[in-house]
PDB file of C-alpha atoms in Angstrom:
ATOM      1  CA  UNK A  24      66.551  -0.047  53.561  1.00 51.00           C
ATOM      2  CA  UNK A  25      65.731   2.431  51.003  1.00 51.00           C
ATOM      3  CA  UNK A  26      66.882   5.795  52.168  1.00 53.00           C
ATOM      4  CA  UNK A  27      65.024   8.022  49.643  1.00 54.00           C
ATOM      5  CA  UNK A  28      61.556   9.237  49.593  1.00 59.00           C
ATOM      6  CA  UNK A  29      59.680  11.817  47.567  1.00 60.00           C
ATOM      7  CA  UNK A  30      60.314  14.764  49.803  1.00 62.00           C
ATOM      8  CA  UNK A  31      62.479  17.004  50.737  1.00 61.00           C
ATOM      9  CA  UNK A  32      64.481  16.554  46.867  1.00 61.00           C
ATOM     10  CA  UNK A  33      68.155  16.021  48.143  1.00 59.00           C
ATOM     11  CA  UNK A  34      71.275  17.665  47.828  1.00 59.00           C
ATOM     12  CA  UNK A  35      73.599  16.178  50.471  1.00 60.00           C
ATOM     13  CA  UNK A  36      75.246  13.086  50.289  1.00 62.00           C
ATOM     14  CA  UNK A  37      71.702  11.299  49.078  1.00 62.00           C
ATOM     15  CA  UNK A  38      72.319  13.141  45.659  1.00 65.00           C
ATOM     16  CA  UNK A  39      73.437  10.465  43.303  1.00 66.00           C
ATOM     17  CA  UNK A  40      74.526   9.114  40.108  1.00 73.00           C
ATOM     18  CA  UNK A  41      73.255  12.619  39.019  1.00 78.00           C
ATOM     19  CA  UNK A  42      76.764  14.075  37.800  1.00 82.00           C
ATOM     20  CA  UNK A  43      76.060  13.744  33.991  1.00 88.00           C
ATOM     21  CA  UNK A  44      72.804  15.347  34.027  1.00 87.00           C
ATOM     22  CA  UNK A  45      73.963  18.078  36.062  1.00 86.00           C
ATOM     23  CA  UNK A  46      76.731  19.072  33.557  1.00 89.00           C
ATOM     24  CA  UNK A  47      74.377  18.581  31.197  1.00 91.00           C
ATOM     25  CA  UNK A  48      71.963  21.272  32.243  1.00 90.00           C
ATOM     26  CA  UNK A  49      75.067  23.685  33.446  1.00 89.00           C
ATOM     27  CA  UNK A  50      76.438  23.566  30.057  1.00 91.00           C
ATOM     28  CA  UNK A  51      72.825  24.354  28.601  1.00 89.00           C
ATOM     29  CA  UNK A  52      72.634  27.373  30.902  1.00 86.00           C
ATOM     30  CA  UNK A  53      76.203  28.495  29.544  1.00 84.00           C
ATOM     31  CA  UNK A  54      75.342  28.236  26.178  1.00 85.00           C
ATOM     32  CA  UNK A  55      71.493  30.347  27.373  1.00 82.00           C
ATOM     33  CA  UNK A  56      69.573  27.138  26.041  1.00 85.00           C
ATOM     34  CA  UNK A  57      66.358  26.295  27.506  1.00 87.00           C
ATOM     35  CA  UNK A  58      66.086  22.991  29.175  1.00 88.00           C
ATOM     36  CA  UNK A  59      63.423  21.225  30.310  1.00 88.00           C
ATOM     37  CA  UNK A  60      63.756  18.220  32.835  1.00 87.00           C
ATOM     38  CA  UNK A  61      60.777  15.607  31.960  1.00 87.00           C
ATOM     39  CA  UNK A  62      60.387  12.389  33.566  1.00 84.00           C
ATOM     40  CA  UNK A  63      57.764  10.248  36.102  1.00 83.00           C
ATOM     41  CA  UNK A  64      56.921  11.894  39.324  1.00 80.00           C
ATOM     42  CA  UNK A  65      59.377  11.291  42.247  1.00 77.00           C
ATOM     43  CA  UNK A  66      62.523  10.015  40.196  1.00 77.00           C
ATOM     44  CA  UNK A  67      64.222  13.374  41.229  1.00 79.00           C
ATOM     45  CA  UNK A  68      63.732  16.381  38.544  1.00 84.00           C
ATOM     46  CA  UNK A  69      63.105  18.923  41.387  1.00 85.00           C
ATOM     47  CA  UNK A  70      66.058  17.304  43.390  1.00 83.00           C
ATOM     48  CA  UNK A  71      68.099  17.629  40.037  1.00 86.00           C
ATOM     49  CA  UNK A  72      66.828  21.923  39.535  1.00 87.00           C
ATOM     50  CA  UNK A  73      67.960  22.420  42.899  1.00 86.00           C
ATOM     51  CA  UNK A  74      71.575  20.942  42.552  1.00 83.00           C
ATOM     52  CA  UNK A  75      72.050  23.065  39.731  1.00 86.00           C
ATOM     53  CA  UNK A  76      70.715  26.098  41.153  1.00 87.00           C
ATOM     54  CA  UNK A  77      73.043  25.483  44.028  1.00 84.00           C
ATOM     55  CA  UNK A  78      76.152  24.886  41.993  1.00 80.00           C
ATOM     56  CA  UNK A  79      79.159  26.774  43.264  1.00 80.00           C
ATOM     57  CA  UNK A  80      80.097  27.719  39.691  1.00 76.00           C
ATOM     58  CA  UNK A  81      76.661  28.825  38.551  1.00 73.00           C
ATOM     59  CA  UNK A  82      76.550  31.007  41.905  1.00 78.00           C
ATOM     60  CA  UNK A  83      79.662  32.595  41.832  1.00 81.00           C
ATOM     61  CA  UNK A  84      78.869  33.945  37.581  1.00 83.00           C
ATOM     62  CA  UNK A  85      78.832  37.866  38.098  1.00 86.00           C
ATOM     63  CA  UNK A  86      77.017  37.811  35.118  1.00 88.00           C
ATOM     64  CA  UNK A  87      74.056  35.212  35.795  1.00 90.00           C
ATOM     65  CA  UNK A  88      70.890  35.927  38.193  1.00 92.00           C
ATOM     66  CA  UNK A  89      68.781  33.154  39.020  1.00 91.00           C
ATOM     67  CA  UNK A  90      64.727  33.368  40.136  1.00 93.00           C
ATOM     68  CA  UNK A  91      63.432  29.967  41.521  1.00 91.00           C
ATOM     69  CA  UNK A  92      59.728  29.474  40.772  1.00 90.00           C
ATOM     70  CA  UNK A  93      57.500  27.179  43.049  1.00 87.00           C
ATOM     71  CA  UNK A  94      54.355  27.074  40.953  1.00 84.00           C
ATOM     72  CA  UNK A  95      52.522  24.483  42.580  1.00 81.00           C
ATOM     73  CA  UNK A  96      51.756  28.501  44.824  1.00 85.00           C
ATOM     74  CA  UNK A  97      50.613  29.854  41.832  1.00 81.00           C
ATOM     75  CA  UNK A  98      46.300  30.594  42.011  1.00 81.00           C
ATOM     76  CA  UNK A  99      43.439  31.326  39.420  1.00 80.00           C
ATOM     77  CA  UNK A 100      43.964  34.917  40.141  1.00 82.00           C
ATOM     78  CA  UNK A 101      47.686  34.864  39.157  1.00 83.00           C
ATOM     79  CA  UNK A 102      48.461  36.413  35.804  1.00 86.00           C
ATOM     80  CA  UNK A 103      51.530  36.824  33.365  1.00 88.00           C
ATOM     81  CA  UNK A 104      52.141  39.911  34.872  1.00 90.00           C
ATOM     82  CA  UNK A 105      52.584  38.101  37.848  1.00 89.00           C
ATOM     83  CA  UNK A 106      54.403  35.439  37.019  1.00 91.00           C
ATOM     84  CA  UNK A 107      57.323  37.818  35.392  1.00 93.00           C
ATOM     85  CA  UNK A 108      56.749  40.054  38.604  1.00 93.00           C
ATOM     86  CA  UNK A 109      58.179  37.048  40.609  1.00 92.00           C
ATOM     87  CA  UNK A 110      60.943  35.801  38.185  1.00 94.00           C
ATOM     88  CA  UNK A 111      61.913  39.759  38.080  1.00 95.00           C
ATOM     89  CA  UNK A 112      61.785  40.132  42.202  1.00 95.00           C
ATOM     90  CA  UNK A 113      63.942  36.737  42.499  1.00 94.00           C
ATOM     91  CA  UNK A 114      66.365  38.234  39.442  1.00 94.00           C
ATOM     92  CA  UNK A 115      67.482  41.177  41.382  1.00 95.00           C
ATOM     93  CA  UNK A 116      67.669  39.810  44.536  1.00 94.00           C
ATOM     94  CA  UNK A 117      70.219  37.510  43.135  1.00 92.00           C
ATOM     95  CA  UNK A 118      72.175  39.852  41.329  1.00 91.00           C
ATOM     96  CA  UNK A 119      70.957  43.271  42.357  1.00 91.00           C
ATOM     97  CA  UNK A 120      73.110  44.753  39.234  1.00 88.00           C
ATOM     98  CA  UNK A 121      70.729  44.001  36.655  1.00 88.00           C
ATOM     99  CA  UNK A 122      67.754  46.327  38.310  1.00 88.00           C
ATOM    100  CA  UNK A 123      67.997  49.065  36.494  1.00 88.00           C
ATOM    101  CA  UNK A 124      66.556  46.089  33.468  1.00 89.00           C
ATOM    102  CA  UNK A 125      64.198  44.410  35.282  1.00 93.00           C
ATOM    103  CA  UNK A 126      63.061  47.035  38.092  1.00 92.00           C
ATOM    104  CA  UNK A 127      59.920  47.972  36.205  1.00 90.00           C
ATOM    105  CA  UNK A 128      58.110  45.061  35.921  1.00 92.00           C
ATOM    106  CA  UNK A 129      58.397  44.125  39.901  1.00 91.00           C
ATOM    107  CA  UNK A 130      55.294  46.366  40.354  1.00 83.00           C
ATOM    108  CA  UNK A 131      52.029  45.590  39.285  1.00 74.00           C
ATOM    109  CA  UNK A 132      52.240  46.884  35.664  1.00 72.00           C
ATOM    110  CA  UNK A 133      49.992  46.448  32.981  1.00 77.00           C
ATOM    111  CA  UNK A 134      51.438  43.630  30.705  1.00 84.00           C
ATOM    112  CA  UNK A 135      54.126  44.452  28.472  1.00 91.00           C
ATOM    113  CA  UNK A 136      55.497  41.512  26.747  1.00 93.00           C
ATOM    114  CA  UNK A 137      57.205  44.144  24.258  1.00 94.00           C
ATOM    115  CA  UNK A 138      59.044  45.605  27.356  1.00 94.00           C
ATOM    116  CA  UNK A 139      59.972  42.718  28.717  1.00 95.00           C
ATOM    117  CA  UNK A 140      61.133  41.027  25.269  1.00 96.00           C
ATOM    118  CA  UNK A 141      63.615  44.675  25.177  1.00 96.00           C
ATOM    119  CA  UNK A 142      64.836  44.466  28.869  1.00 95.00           C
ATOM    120  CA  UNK A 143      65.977  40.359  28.568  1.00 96.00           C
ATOM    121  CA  UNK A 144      67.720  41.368  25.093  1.00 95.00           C
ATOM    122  CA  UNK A 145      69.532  43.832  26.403  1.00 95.00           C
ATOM    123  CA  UNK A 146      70.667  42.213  29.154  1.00 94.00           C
ATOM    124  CA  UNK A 147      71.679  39.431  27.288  1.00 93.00           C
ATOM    125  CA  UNK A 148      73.569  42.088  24.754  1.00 94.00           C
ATOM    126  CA  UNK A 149      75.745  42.695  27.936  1.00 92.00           C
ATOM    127  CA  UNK A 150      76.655  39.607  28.402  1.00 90.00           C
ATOM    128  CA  UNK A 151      74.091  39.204  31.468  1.00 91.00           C
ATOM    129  CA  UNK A 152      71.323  36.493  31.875  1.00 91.00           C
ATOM    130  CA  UNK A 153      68.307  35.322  34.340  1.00 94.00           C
ATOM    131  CA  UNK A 154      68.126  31.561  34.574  1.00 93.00           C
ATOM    132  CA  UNK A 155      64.404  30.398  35.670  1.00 94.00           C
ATOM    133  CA  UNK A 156      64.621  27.734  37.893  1.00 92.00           C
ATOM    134  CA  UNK A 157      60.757  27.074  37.120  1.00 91.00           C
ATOM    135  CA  UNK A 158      59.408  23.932  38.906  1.00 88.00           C
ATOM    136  CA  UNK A 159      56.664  22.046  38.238  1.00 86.00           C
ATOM    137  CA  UNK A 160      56.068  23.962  34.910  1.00 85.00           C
ATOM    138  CA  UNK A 161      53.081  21.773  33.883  1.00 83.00           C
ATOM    139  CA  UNK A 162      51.408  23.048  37.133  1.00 82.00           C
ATOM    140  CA  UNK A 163      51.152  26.162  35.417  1.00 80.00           C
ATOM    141  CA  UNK A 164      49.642  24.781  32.277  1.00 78.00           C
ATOM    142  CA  UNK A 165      47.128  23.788  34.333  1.00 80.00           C
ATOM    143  CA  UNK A 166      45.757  27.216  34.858  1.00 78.00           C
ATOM    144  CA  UNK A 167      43.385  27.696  31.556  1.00 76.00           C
ATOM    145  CA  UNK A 168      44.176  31.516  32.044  1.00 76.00           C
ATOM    146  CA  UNK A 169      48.258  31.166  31.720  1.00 78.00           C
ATOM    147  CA  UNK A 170      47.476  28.534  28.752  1.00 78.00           C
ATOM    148  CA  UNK A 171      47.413  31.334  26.566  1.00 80.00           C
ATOM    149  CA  UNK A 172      49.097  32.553  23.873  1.00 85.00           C
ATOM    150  CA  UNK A 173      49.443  35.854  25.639  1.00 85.00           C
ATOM    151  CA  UNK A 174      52.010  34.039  28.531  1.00 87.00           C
ATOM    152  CA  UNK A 175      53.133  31.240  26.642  1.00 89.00           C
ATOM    153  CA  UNK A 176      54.321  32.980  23.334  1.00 92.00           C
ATOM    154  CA  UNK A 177      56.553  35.680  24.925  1.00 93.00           C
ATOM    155  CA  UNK A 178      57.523  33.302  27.580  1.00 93.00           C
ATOM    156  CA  UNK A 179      59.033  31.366  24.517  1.00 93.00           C
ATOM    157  CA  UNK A 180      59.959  34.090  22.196  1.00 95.00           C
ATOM    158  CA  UNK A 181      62.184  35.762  25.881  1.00 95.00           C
ATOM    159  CA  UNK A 182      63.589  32.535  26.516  1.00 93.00           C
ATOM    160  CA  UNK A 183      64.939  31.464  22.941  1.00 92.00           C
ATOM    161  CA  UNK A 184      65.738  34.985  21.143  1.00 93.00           C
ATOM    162  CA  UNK A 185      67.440  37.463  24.010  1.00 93.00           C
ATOM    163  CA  UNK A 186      69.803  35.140  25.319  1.00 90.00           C
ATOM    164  CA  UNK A 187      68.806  37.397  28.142  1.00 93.00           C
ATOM    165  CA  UNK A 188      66.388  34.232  30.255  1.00 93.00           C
TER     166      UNK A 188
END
């Protein structure tokens, strides 16, 4: 008898034949590369984020914050400014350190891609980094007003020129 099913993703004993992948994305997130896990539904990608999220190495970094993203919660009414308000919120909880960085853009600003471009890059000049944990990423492609340059563009430029996210 098959002991896996699509839900809860697993991370006890269930997690398998997953070791390569795992290093695979840790070493990405040491080296601040973006990494996107792609694949049919139910083969384990969420299951996979949530290993590495949990990883007692990644953890213990004094240096690394992580936000976890469930944007299958995300509405029509969300906006970029939201979006960064949660990945800021989940940041500092994680590594309360970096607020003084990040602090401003947990309230409901007005957009500031500039600002938030400046606050990743320097905390990537000190050595310090957010990893996004962001599941389900397409789900937010699906909202036509987050499929806009406006998110997606500084989303991209953060992510690959700060080594900051």
């Amino acid at each position: 008898m098959n002991p896996f099913h699509p839900f809860p993703p697993y991370l006890t004993q269930n997690f398998l034949n997953r070791v390569e992948e795992e290093r695979n994305v840790l070493e990405n997130i040491s080296k601040s590369v973006s990494t996107a896990i792609i694949g049919n539904p139910h083969i384990g990608k969420t299951s996979l984020l949530k290993k590495v999220a949990e990883n007692r190495q990644f953890k213990k970094s004094p240096h690394t914050a992580s936000a976890w993203l469930e944007t299958g919660l995300f509405t029509e009414t969300d906006t970029p400014a939201k979006f960064w308000q949660r990945v800021c919120e989940k940041a500092i909880a994680s590594r309360p350190k970096i607020t003084r960085h990040l602090k401003v853009f947990t309230s409901p600003v007005k957009y500031d891609p500039f600002g938030l471009f400046e606050a990743f890059e320097k905390l990537g000049a000190k050595g310090n980094r957010v990893v996004a944990f962001v599941d389900e990423f397409d789900k937010i492609l699906d909202r036509s007003h987050l499929k806009t340059i406006d998110f997606i563009d500084p989303l991209q430029a953060i992510a690959q020129k700060t080594q900051g996210l």
